[in-house]
Amino acid sequence: MNYDIIIVGAGLVGLATAYQTKLKNPASKILILEKENNVAAHQSGHNSGVIHSGIYYKPGSLKAKNCIEGYNSIINFAKEYGINYDLCGKIIVATSQEELPLLDNIYKRGIDNGLQNLKYLSREEFREIEPHCEGVKAIKVPQTGIIDYPGIADKIKEHFEELGGEIRFNNEVKNIIDNNDEIIVTTAASEFRTKKLISCAGLYSDKVTTMTNNKNDVIIIPFRGEYYKIKDEKKHLVRHLIYPIPDPNFPFLGVHFTRMIDGNIEAGPNAVLAFRKEGYRFFDFDFNETMQTLLWPGFRKIVAKYGKTGLGEMHRSLSKAAFTKALQKLLPEIQENDLVPGGAGVRAQACDRNGNLIDDFDIVKNGNIIHVRNAPSPAATSCLSIGKKISKLVEN
Ligand SMILES: Cc1cc2nc3c(=O)[nH]c(=O)nc-3n(C[C@H](O)[C@H](O)[C@H](O)COP(=O)(O)OP(=O)(O)OC[C@H]3O[C@@H](n4cnc5c(N)ncnc54)[C@H](O)[C@@H]3O)c2cc1C
């Protein structure tokens, strides 16, 4: 069982990395090891389904570069292979005068990132697009869209296999021994040997990084994002995508309304500290994973910085009335009984020892091993670009 490259994880980042690397090196023997029994089992299959435009990200950052490049790649891929998508556009809405400077900052970011045709809209103008939305001013972002990410994952898998790539499901990587000229990767059932290894393990990227570097200085803190669905009879309240002004100190976009590619309208996701990495329900709990978070040197600083916001998110998670109240800022007509529980996803958010939630994508190379240590949103949009970047790193 000898390979040129082994990739850990069959989420969108692992799949796109395998696919781009195989395209670049058709003769190389590439294997993906995935612990679940299918692709996109975690973040990649539990997200908002939005193709992000790149408006929010710091110019020059990996997020900004890969989102804009990835945006074009994913649309071309979807077009070529018949995956459902719709560039329906979104509005970002300031709901008070105090939010106007923040709206201006977002607009400026968009311009700095090269986005075209952004437009400020007055209340009258944005209500022509979203007649039930309330606020004082908005930005129209025409580039934003919605897409079937699980469909993208399935298609990338199909093409990777057609090119001769191999995927083994139900193979959790338990140990990695790096002998420089050969890396030995152990799963419960088998042992594999490879020249190079790339880890794209999402919520467990810290665990896999620690297998090759016990001085790893970041951990993954899981933040669950919960959704409600809007009942059919109230779907007319939202036509496209409606976003609030995000809290500039918090790396998440705030609860928004999203028309999904299947026609459902979702409200969410919030951002609740999870007590299990793959904990999709409020009371899901794993002792070791919770202790890892609580004992992390940076965690106390996180509590100091984000404690109040975090408690608010927990309250809105437990109380549908409070969640509805938050939604009513953008959509006053929405009522508690218009909402039914939707799904949830858990974000893998890297945090350093000083309590900083790492904002940008973080990819490190050490010898023959590459670890994707932080790939939060917009990594689904950006996956084909991230994959291409990693395929170049592999060559170097
Ligand atoms: C609620 C939510 C909403 C989001 N909305 C959007 C959006 O609208 N647009 C957007 O662009 N992005 C969005 N994102 C972000 C996006 O979904 C993620 O950034 C992206 O899916 C990350 O992909 P990944 O492959 O790194 O991780 P994952 O999809 O989590 O894949 C990692 C894989 O590694 C496997 N794995 C882990 N450990 C091991 C091991 N030891 N051995 C073998 N396999 C292992 C896991 O089982 C998993 O399948 C959202 C995320 C969430 C959670």
GROMACS .gro file of C-alpha atoms and ligand atoms in nm:
model
  449
    1MET     CA    1   0.000   0.000   0.000
    2ASN     CA    2   0.247   0.257  -0.123
    3TYR     CA    3   0.133   0.599  -0.242
    4ASP     CA    4   0.289   0.921  -0.364
    5ILE     CA    5   0.042   1.137  -0.172
    6ILE     CA    6  -0.211   1.063   0.101
    7ILE     CA    7  -0.478   1.319   0.182
    8VAL     CA    8  -0.665   1.304   0.512
    9GLY     CA    9  -1.033   1.409   0.486
   10ALA     CA   10  -1.292   1.400   0.209
   11GLY     CA   11  -1.453   1.736   0.276
   12LEU     CA   12  -1.448   1.994  -0.002
   13VAL     CA   13  -1.093   2.105   0.079
   14GLY     CA   14  -0.949   1.751   0.081
   15LEU     CA   15  -1.140   1.650  -0.233
   16ALA     CA   16  -1.047   1.966  -0.425
   17THR     CA   17  -0.684   1.928  -0.318
   18ALA     CA   18  -0.677   1.566  -0.435
   19TYR     CA   19  -0.845   1.656  -0.765
   20GLN     CA   20  -0.621   1.955  -0.844
   21THR     CA   21  -0.308   1.760  -0.749
   22LYS     CA   22  -0.413   1.465  -0.966
   23LEU     CA   23  -0.486   1.697  -1.259
   24LYS     CA   24  -0.139   1.845  -1.224
   25ASN     CA   25   0.037   1.510  -1.175
   26PRO     CA   26  -0.170   1.247  -1.359
   27ALA     CA   27   0.085   0.973  -1.296
   28SER     CA   28   0.098   1.019  -0.919
   29LYS     CA   29  -0.071   0.764  -0.696
   30ILE     CA   30  -0.304   0.956  -0.466
   31LEU     CA   31  -0.523   0.820  -0.184
   32ILE     CA   32  -0.782   1.001   0.028
   33LEU     CA   33  -0.849   0.854   0.373
   34GLU     CA   34  -1.184   0.952   0.524
   35LYS     CA   35  -1.319   0.837   0.859
   36GLU     CA   36  -1.688   0.859   0.759
   37ASN     CA   37  -1.864   0.648   0.496
   38ASN     CA   38  -1.917   0.929   0.245
   39VAL     CA   39  -1.783   1.263   0.122
   40ALA     CA   40  -1.881   1.600   0.275
   41ALA     CA   41  -2.001   1.438   0.600
   42HIS     CA   42  -1.923   1.738   0.820
   43GLN     CA   43  -1.874   2.111   0.746
   44SER     CA   44  -1.889   2.068   0.367
   45GLY     CA   45  -2.232   1.906   0.387
   46HIS     CA   46  -2.373   2.119   0.671
   47ASN     CA   47  -2.323   2.476   0.553
   48SER     CA   48  -2.534   2.763   0.423
   49GLY     CA   49  -2.477   2.674   0.058
   50VAL     CA   50  -2.365   3.026  -0.032
   51ILE     CA   51  -2.110   3.115  -0.300
   52HIS     CA   52  -1.940   3.408  -0.131
   53SER     CA   53  -1.831   3.706  -0.338
   54GLY     CA   54  -1.522   3.798  -0.132
   55ILE     CA   55  -1.663   4.129  -0.006
   56TYR     CA   56  -1.576   4.082   0.362
   57TYR     CA   57  -1.215   3.972   0.361
   58LYS     CA   58  -0.899   4.173   0.427
   59PRO     CA   59  -0.744   4.267   0.091
   60GLY     CA   60  -0.441   4.049   0.018
   61SER     CA   61  -0.542   3.782   0.271
   62LEU     CA   62  -0.563   3.416   0.171
   63LYS     CA   63  -0.939   3.438   0.221
   64ALA     CA   64  -0.972   3.733  -0.019
   65LYS     CA   65  -0.743   3.580  -0.287
   66ASN     CA   66  -0.882   3.227  -0.272
   67CYS     CA   67  -1.245   3.335  -0.242
   68ILE     CA   68  -1.231   3.544  -0.557
   69GLU     CA   69  -1.034   3.284  -0.755
   70GLY     CA   70  -1.239   2.998  -0.606
   71TYR     CA   71  -1.563   3.180  -0.688
   72ASN     CA   72  -1.483   3.172  -1.060
   73SER     CA   73  -1.356   2.814  -1.047
   74ILE     CA   74  -1.658   2.675  -0.864
   75ILE     CA   75  -1.903   2.847  -1.101
   76ASN     CA   76  -1.714   2.715  -1.405
   77PHE     CA   77  -1.708   2.367  -1.249
   78ALA     CA   78  -2.082   2.380  -1.172
   79LYS     CA   79  -2.159   2.505  -1.524
   80GLU     CA   80  -1.947   2.238  -1.687
   81TYR     CA   81  -2.084   1.947  -1.486
   82GLY     CA   82  -2.446   2.052  -1.443
   83ILE     CA   83  -2.447   2.122  -1.068
   84ASN     CA   84  -2.733   2.346  -0.953
   85TYR     CA   85  -2.638   2.704  -0.870
   86ASP     CA   86  -2.796   3.046  -0.893
   87LEU     CA   87  -2.622   3.383  -0.880
   88CYS     CA   88  -2.920   3.549  -0.715
   89GLY     CA   89  -2.728   3.827  -0.536
   90LYS     CA   90  -2.761   3.939  -0.176
   91ILE     CA   91  -2.823   4.251   0.025
   92ILE     CA   92  -2.631   4.348   0.339
   93VAL     CA   93  -2.855   4.567   0.550
   94ALA     CA   94  -2.775   4.830   0.815
   95THR     CA   95  -3.067   4.835   1.057
   96SER     CA   96  -2.965   5.155   1.242
   97GLN     CA   97  -2.775   5.479   1.181
   98GLU     CA   98  -2.495   5.348   1.408
   99GLU     CA   99  -2.429   5.063   1.164
  100LEU     CA  100  -2.375   5.293   0.866
  101PRO     CA  101  -1.997   5.335   0.916
  102LEU     CA  102  -1.967   4.954   0.928
  103LEU     CA  103  -2.169   4.927   0.606
  104ASP     CA  104  -1.926   5.176   0.446
  105ASN     CA  105  -1.629   4.966   0.563
  106ILE     CA  106  -1.777   4.657   0.395
  107TYR     CA  107  -1.844   4.850   0.074
  108LYS     CA  108  -1.484   4.979   0.072
  109ARG     CA  109  -1.351   4.625   0.132
  110GLY     CA  110  -1.553   4.505  -0.166
  111ILE     CA  111  -1.409   4.777  -0.389
  112ASP     CA  112  -1.055   4.705  -0.261
  113ASN     CA  113  -1.109   4.337  -0.343
  114GLY     CA  114  -1.207   4.427  -0.700
  115LEU     CA  115  -1.582   4.356  -0.680
  116GLN     CA  116  -1.777   4.532  -0.951
  117ASN     CA  117  -2.131   4.669  -0.961
  118LEU     CA  118  -2.171   4.693  -0.583
  119LYS     CA  119  -2.448   4.939  -0.515
  120TYR     CA  120  -2.574   5.131  -0.216
  121LEU     CA  121  -2.952   5.106  -0.187
  122SER     CA  122  -3.185   5.333   0.006
  123ARG     CA  123  -3.464   5.176   0.212
  124GLU     CA  124  -3.708   5.229  -0.077
  125GLU     CA  125  -3.463   5.070  -0.323
  126PHE     CA  126  -3.380   4.760  -0.121
  127ARG     CA  127  -3.748   4.705  -0.045
  128GLU     CA  128  -3.805   4.670  -0.418
  129ILE     CA  129  -3.578   4.364  -0.399
  130GLU     CA  130  -3.686   4.241  -0.054
  131PRO     CA  131  -4.024   4.404   0.022
  132HIS     CA  132  -4.047   4.264   0.377
  133CYS     CA  133  -3.697   4.362   0.492
  134GLU     CA  134  -3.645   4.654   0.730
  135GLY     CA  135  -3.342   4.880   0.772
  136VAL     CA  136  -3.195   5.218   0.685
  137LYS     CA  137  -2.955   5.143   0.400
  138ALA     CA  138  -2.811   4.839   0.221
  139ILE     CA  139  -2.545   4.720  -0.020
  140LYS     CA  140  -2.649   4.506  -0.313
  141VAL     CA  141  -2.385   4.241  -0.390
  142PRO     CA  142  -2.483   4.098  -0.728
  143GLN     CA  143  -2.207   3.833  -0.739
  144THR     CA  144  -2.327   3.628  -0.438
  145GLY     CA  145  -2.502   3.302  -0.520
  146ILE     CA  146  -2.629   2.970  -0.387
  147ILE     CA  147  -2.511   2.624  -0.484
  148ASP     CA  148  -2.544   2.254  -0.410
  149TYR     CA  149  -2.215   2.187  -0.222
  150PRO     CA  150  -2.281   1.815  -0.160
  151GLY     CA  151  -2.337   1.790  -0.539
  152ILE     CA  152  -2.002   1.961  -0.597
  153ALA     CA  153  -1.833   1.718  -0.356
  154ASP     CA  154  -1.985   1.414  -0.529
  155LYS     CA  155  -1.877   1.540  -0.871
  156ILE     CA  156  -1.519   1.614  -0.760
  157LYS     CA  157  -1.501   1.262  -0.613
  158GLU     CA  158  -1.628   1.114  -0.939
  159HIS     CA  159  -1.368   1.300  -1.148
  160PHE     CA  160  -1.086   1.225  -0.906
  161GLU     CA  161  -1.168   0.854  -0.929
  162GLU     CA  162  -1.199   0.869  -1.308
  163LEU     CA  163  -0.848   1.013  -1.316
  164GLY     CA  164  -0.727   0.710  -1.122
  165GLY     CA  165  -0.741   0.852  -0.768
  166GLU     CA  166  -0.848   0.631  -0.478
  167ILE     CA  167  -1.071   0.700  -0.177
  168ARG     CA  168  -1.107   0.476   0.125
  169PHE     CA  169  -1.399   0.549   0.356
  170ASN     CA  170  -1.433   0.428   0.717
  171ASN     CA  171  -1.059   0.481   0.758
  172GLU     CA  172  -0.984   0.715   1.044
  173VAL     CA  173  -0.620   0.816   1.057
  174LYS     CA  174  -0.497   0.729   1.406
  175ASN     CA  175  -0.124   0.776   1.378
  176ILE     CA  176   0.141   0.920   1.147
  177ILE     CA  177   0.512   0.844   1.158
  178ASP     CA  178   0.730   1.074   0.952
  179ASN     CA  179   1.058   0.904   0.854
  180ASN     CA  180   1.143   1.188   0.611
  181ASP     CA  181   1.180   0.966   0.303
  182GLU     CA  182   0.863   0.772   0.390
  183ILE     CA  183   0.555   0.853   0.596
  184ILE     CA  184   0.363   0.572   0.763
  185VAL     CA  185  -0.008   0.638   0.813
  186THR     CA  186  -0.205   0.405   1.038
  187THR     CA  187  -0.583   0.359   1.051
  188ALA     CA  188  -0.771   0.106   1.264
  189ALA     CA  189  -0.765  -0.151   0.982
  190SER     CA  190  -0.454  -0.081   0.777
  191GLU     CA  191  -0.115   0.077   0.739
  192PHE     CA  192  -0.026   0.292   0.437
  193ARG     CA  193   0.307   0.425   0.319
  194THR     CA  194   0.341   0.751   0.131
  195LYS     CA  195   0.600   1.003   0.017
  196LYS     CA  196   0.384   1.305   0.102
  197LEU     CA  197   0.088   1.372   0.326
  198ILE     CA  198  -0.171   1.651   0.322
  199SER     CA  199  -0.413   1.689   0.610
  200CYS     CA  200  -0.751   1.852   0.540
  201ALA     CA  201  -0.923   1.720   0.851
  202GLY     CA  202  -1.151   2.014   0.931
  203LEU     CA  203  -1.270   1.990   1.292
  204TYR     CA  204  -0.987   1.746   1.369
  205SER     CA  205  -0.712   1.933   1.187
  206ASP     CA  206  -0.549   2.010   1.526
  207LYS     CA  207  -0.554   1.641   1.624
  208VAL     CA  208  -0.396   1.534   1.294
  209THR     CA  209  -0.140   1.818   1.311
  210THR     CA  210  -0.038   1.703   1.658
  211MET     CA  211   0.032   1.353   1.516
  212THR     CA  212   0.331   1.503   1.333
  213ASN     CA  213   0.412   1.805   1.550
  214ASN     CA  214   0.351   1.787   1.923
  215LYS     CA  215   0.430   2.159   1.957
  216ASN     CA  216   0.125   2.256   1.754
  217ASP     CA  217   0.026   2.603   1.874
  218VAL     CA  218  -0.335   2.621   1.758
  219ILE     CA  219  -0.644   2.422   1.846
  220ILE     CA  220  -0.981   2.395   1.682
  221ILE     CA  221  -1.268   2.537   1.882
  222PRO     CA  222  -1.600   2.409   1.750
  223PHE     CA  223  -1.879   2.665   1.703
  224ARG     CA  224  -2.215   2.515   1.615
  225GLY     CA  225  -2.436   2.705   1.373
  226GLU     CA  226  -2.804   2.624   1.407
  227TYR     CA  227  -3.073   2.698   1.148
  228TYR     CA  228  -3.447   2.736   1.140
  229LYS     CA  229  -3.645   2.682   0.822
  230ILE     CA  230  -3.924   2.918   0.724
  231LYS     CA  231  -4.260   2.742   0.677
  232ASP     CA  232  -4.384   2.718   0.318
  233GLU     CA  233  -4.666   2.966   0.368
  234LYS     CA  234  -4.418   3.236   0.480
  235LYS     CA  235  -4.143   3.173   0.224
  236HIS     CA  236  -4.260   3.479   0.030
  237LEU     CA  237  -4.108   3.697   0.305
  238VAL     CA  238  -3.758   3.631   0.164
  239ARG     CA  239  -3.680   3.637  -0.205
  240HIS     CA  240  -3.300   3.603  -0.212
  241LEU     CA  241  -3.032   3.642   0.055
  242ILE     CA  242  -3.055   3.900   0.336
  243TYR     CA  243  -2.752   3.956   0.560
  244PRO     CA  244  -2.703   4.180   0.864
  245ILE     CA  245  -2.391   4.385   0.937
  246PRO     CA  246  -2.154   4.136   1.103
  247ASP     CA  247  -1.999   4.210   1.440
  248PRO     CA  248  -1.650   4.326   1.329
  249ASN     CA  249  -1.493   4.162   1.635
  250PHE     CA  250  -1.648   3.820   1.576
  251PRO     CA  251  -1.535   3.602   1.282
  252PHE     CA  252  -1.890   3.500   1.183
  253LEU     CA  253  -2.137   3.676   0.957
  254GLY     CA  254  -2.440   3.695   1.186
  255VAL     CA  255  -2.775   3.525   1.147
  256HIS     CA  256  -2.903   3.575   0.793
  257PHE     CA  257  -3.179   3.460   0.561
  258THR     CA  258  -3.074   3.230   0.278
  259ARG     CA  259  -3.276   3.091  -0.005
  260MET     CA  260  -3.125   2.745  -0.051
  261ILE     CA  261  -3.076   2.580  -0.387
  262ASP     CA  262  -3.357   2.331  -0.300
  263GLY     CA  263  -3.603   2.620  -0.261
  264ASN     CA  264  -3.614   2.620   0.121
  265ILE     CA  265  -3.548   2.941   0.312
  266GLU     CA  266  -3.316   2.908   0.609
  267ALA     CA  267  -3.260   3.151   0.894
  268GLY     CA  268  -2.925   3.117   1.068
  269PRO     CA  269  -2.664   3.010   1.150
  270ASN     CA  270  -2.593   3.137   1.499
  271ALA     CA  271  -2.251   3.060   1.654
  272VAL     CA  272  -2.266   2.859   1.976
  273LEU     CA  273  -1.964   2.712   2.151
  274ALA     CA  274  -2.001   2.335   2.105
  275PHE     CA  275  -1.900   2.078   2.369
  276ARG     CA  276  -1.827   1.817   2.105
  277LYS     CA  277  -1.653   1.873   1.774
  278GLU     CA  278  -1.914   1.689   1.576
  279GLY     CA  279  -2.191   1.789   1.816
  280TYR     CA  280  -2.488   1.889   1.606
  281ARG     CA  281  -2.729   1.922   1.902
  282PHE     CA  282  -2.708   2.155   2.202
  283PHE     CA  283  -2.655   1.884   2.463
  284ASP     CA  284  -2.398   1.680   2.265
  285PHE     CA  285  -2.097   1.647   2.490
  286ASP     CA  286  -1.750   1.491   2.477
  287PHE     CA  287  -1.546   1.515   2.796
  288ASN     CA  288  -1.199   1.511   2.635
  289GLU     CA  289  -1.289   1.757   2.361
  290THR     CA  290  -1.453   1.995   2.608
  291MET     CA  291  -1.149   1.979   2.839
  292GLN     CA  292  -0.921   2.046   2.541
  293THR     CA  293  -1.109   2.372   2.482
  294LEU     CA  294  -1.144   2.475   2.847
  295LEU     CA  295  -0.779   2.405   2.936
  296TRP     CA  296  -0.635   2.578   2.628
  297PRO     CA  297  -0.423   2.878   2.743
  298GLY     CA  298  -0.609   3.112   2.507
  299PHE     CA  299  -0.956   3.008   2.621
  300ARG     CA  300  -0.973   3.248   2.917
  301LYS     CA  301  -0.897   3.538   2.684
  302ILE     CA  302  -1.168   3.420   2.448
  303VAL     CA  303  -1.415   3.426   2.735
  304ALA     CA  304  -1.302   3.779   2.825
  305LYS     CA  305  -1.328   3.895   2.463
  306TYR     CA  306  -1.638   3.715   2.340
  307GLY     CA  307  -1.808   3.598   2.663
  308LYS     CA  308  -2.101   3.841   2.638
  309THR     CA  309  -2.159   3.769   2.268
  310GLY     CA  310  -2.125   3.395   2.338
  311LEU     CA  311  -2.383   3.399   2.618
  312GLY     CA  312  -2.623   3.587   2.387
  313GLU     CA  313  -2.573   3.320   2.121
  314MET     CA  314  -2.640   3.042   2.376
  315HIS     CA  315  -2.955   3.218   2.494
  316ARG     CA  316  -3.080   3.248   2.134
  317SER     CA  317  -2.993   2.882   2.083
  318LEU     CA  318  -3.209   2.772   2.377
  319SER     CA  319  -3.490   3.021   2.326
  320LYS     CA  320  -3.675   3.026   1.995
  321ALA     CA  321  -3.841   3.352   2.105
  322ALA     CA  322  -3.498   3.517   2.143
  323PHE     CA  323  -3.380   3.377   1.807
  324THR     CA  324  -3.697   3.511   1.642
  325LYS     CA  325  -3.647   3.851   1.806
  326ALA     CA  326  -3.297   3.873   1.654
  327LEU     CA  327  -3.441   3.785   1.311
  328GLN     CA  328  -3.712   4.048   1.344
  329LYS     CA  329  -3.449   4.322   1.323
  330LEU     CA  330  -3.422   4.242   0.953
  331LEU     CA  331  -3.765   4.093   0.896
  332PRO     CA  332  -4.020   4.237   1.142
  333GLU     CA  333  -4.307   4.025   1.008
  334ILE     CA  334  -4.143   3.692   1.092
  335GLN     CA  335  -4.308   3.519   1.391
  336GLU     CA  336  -4.196   3.234   1.613
  337ASN     CA  337  -4.450   2.990   1.466
  338ASP     CA  338  -4.330   3.067   1.111
  339LEU     CA  339  -4.007   2.882   1.195
  340VAL     CA  340  -3.940   2.508   1.219
  341PRO     CA  341  -3.607   2.361   1.331
  342GLY     CA  342  -3.362   2.320   1.044
  343GLY     CA  343  -3.026   2.147   1.053
  344ALA     CA  344  -2.698   2.252   1.212
  345GLY     CA  345  -2.333   2.261   1.114
  346VAL     CA  346  -2.023   2.289   1.330
  347ARG     CA  347  -1.753   2.535   1.226
  348ALA     CA  348  -1.388   2.444   1.278
  349GLN     CA  349  -1.238   2.768   1.410
  350ALA     CA  350  -0.867   2.773   1.489
  351CYS     CA  351  -0.757   2.958   1.802
  352ASP     CA  352  -0.400   3.041   1.907
  353ARG     CA  353  -0.247   3.033   2.255
  354ASN     CA  354  -0.318   3.404   2.302
  355GLY     CA  355  -0.691   3.357   2.252
  356ASN     CA  356  -0.701   3.497   1.899
  357LEU     CA  357  -0.959   3.333   1.674
  358ILE     CA  358  -0.749   3.301   1.359
  359ASP     CA  359  -0.925   3.484   1.084
  360ASP     CA  360  -0.736   3.382   0.772
  361PHE     CA  361  -0.688   3.041   0.613
  362ASP     CA  362  -0.381   2.878   0.765
  363ILE     CA  363  -0.183   2.623   0.564
  364VAL     CA  364   0.160   2.510   0.684
  365LYS     CA  365   0.419   2.294   0.514
  366ASN     CA  366   0.686   2.106   0.701
  367GLY     CA  367   0.907   1.879   0.489
  368ASN     CA  368   0.679   1.637   0.308
  369ILE     CA  369   0.375   1.717   0.516
  370ILE     CA  370   0.117   1.992   0.465
  371HIS     CA  371  -0.146   2.074   0.724
  372VAL     CA  372  -0.454   2.284   0.653
  373ARG     CA  373  -0.495   2.417   1.007
  374ASN     CA  374  -0.774   2.670   0.949
  375ALA     CA  375  -1.024   2.658   0.663
  376PRO     CA  376  -1.345   2.821   0.785
  377SER     CA  377  -1.595   3.003   0.564
  378PRO     CA  378  -1.553   3.087   0.274
  379ALA     CA  379  -1.352   2.765   0.225
  380ALA     CA  380  -1.640   2.592   0.047
  381THR     CA  381  -1.650   2.871  -0.212
  382SER     CA  382  -1.269   2.873  -0.224
  383CYS     CA  383  -1.204   2.497  -0.228
  384LEU     CA  384  -1.085   2.463  -0.588
  385SER     CA  385  -0.850   2.757  -0.544
  386ILE     CA  386  -0.715   2.628  -0.210
  387GLY     CA  387  -0.667   2.288  -0.376
  388LYS     CA  388  -0.469   2.446  -0.660
  389LYS     CA  389  -0.252   2.640  -0.416
  390ILE     CA  390  -0.177   2.323  -0.220
  391SER     CA  391  -0.101   2.129  -0.539
  392LYS     CA  392   0.170   2.389  -0.612
  393LEU     CA  393   0.306   2.359  -0.257
  394VAL     CA  394   0.326   1.980  -0.306
  395GLU     CA  395   0.538   2.028  -0.618
  396ASN     CA  396   0.774   2.273  -0.452
  397LIG     C1  397  -2.273   2.632   0.964
  397LIG     C2  398  -2.174   2.657   0.853
  397LIG     C3  399  -2.208   2.742   0.746
  397LIG     C4  400  -2.115   2.766   0.645
  397LIG     N1  401  -2.153   2.837   0.534
  397LIG     C5  402  -2.067   2.848   0.428
  397LIG     C6  403  -2.109   2.906   0.306
  397LIG     O1  404  -2.226   2.940   0.288
  397LIG     N2  405  -2.016   2.923   0.207
  397LIG     C7  406  -1.885   2.885   0.224
  397LIG     O2  407  -1.805   2.907   0.133
  397LIG     N3  408  -1.845   2.825   0.338
  397LIG     C8  409  -1.933   2.803   0.439
  397LIG     N4  410  -1.895   2.738   0.552
  397LIG     C9  411  -1.756   2.691   0.563
  397LIG    C10  412  -1.731   2.565   0.481
  397LIG     O3  413  -1.838   2.473   0.488
  397LIG    C11  414  -1.602   2.502   0.533
  397LIG     O4  415  -1.504   2.601   0.540
  397LIG    C12  416  -1.553   2.390   0.442
  397LIG     O5  417  -1.657   2.299   0.417
  397LIG    C13  418  -1.433   2.321   0.504
  397LIG     O6  419  -1.406   2.204   0.431
  397LIG     P1  420  -1.301   2.099   0.487
  397LIG     O7  421  -1.283   1.997   0.385
  397LIG     O8  422  -1.181   2.173   0.538
  397LIG     O9  423  -1.370   2.041   0.621
  397LIG     P2  424  -1.481   1.927   0.636
  397LIG    O10  425  -1.588   1.941   0.537
  397LIG    O11  426  -1.522   1.932   0.780
  397LIG    O12  427  -1.404   1.793   0.606
  397LIG    C14  428  -1.305   1.737   0.689
  397LIG    C15  429  -1.313   1.587   0.674
  397LIG    O13  430  -1.203   1.527   0.743
  397LIG    C16  431  -1.249   1.405   0.799
  397LIG     N5  432  -1.156   1.367   0.906
  397LIG    C17  433  -1.129   1.433   1.020
  397LIG     N6  434  -1.036   1.368   1.093
  397LIG    C18  435  -1.003   1.258   1.023
  397LIG    C19  436  -0.913   1.148   1.046
  397LIG     N7  437  -0.837   1.143   1.157
  397LIG     N8  438  -0.904   1.051   0.952
  397LIG    C20  439  -0.979   1.055   0.839
  397LIG     N9  440  -1.067   1.155   0.814
  397LIG    C21  441  -1.079   1.255   0.903
  397LIG    C22  442  -1.388   1.440   0.847
  397LIG    O14  443  -1.468   1.325   0.869
  397LIG    C23  444  -1.439   1.529   0.736
  397LIG    O15  445  -1.510   1.456   0.638
  397LIG    C24  446  -1.984   2.710   0.654
  397LIG    C25  447  -1.952   2.623   0.759
  397LIG    C26  448  -2.047   2.594   0.856
  397LIG    C27  449  -2.012   2.495   0.963
   0.00000   0.00000   0.00000
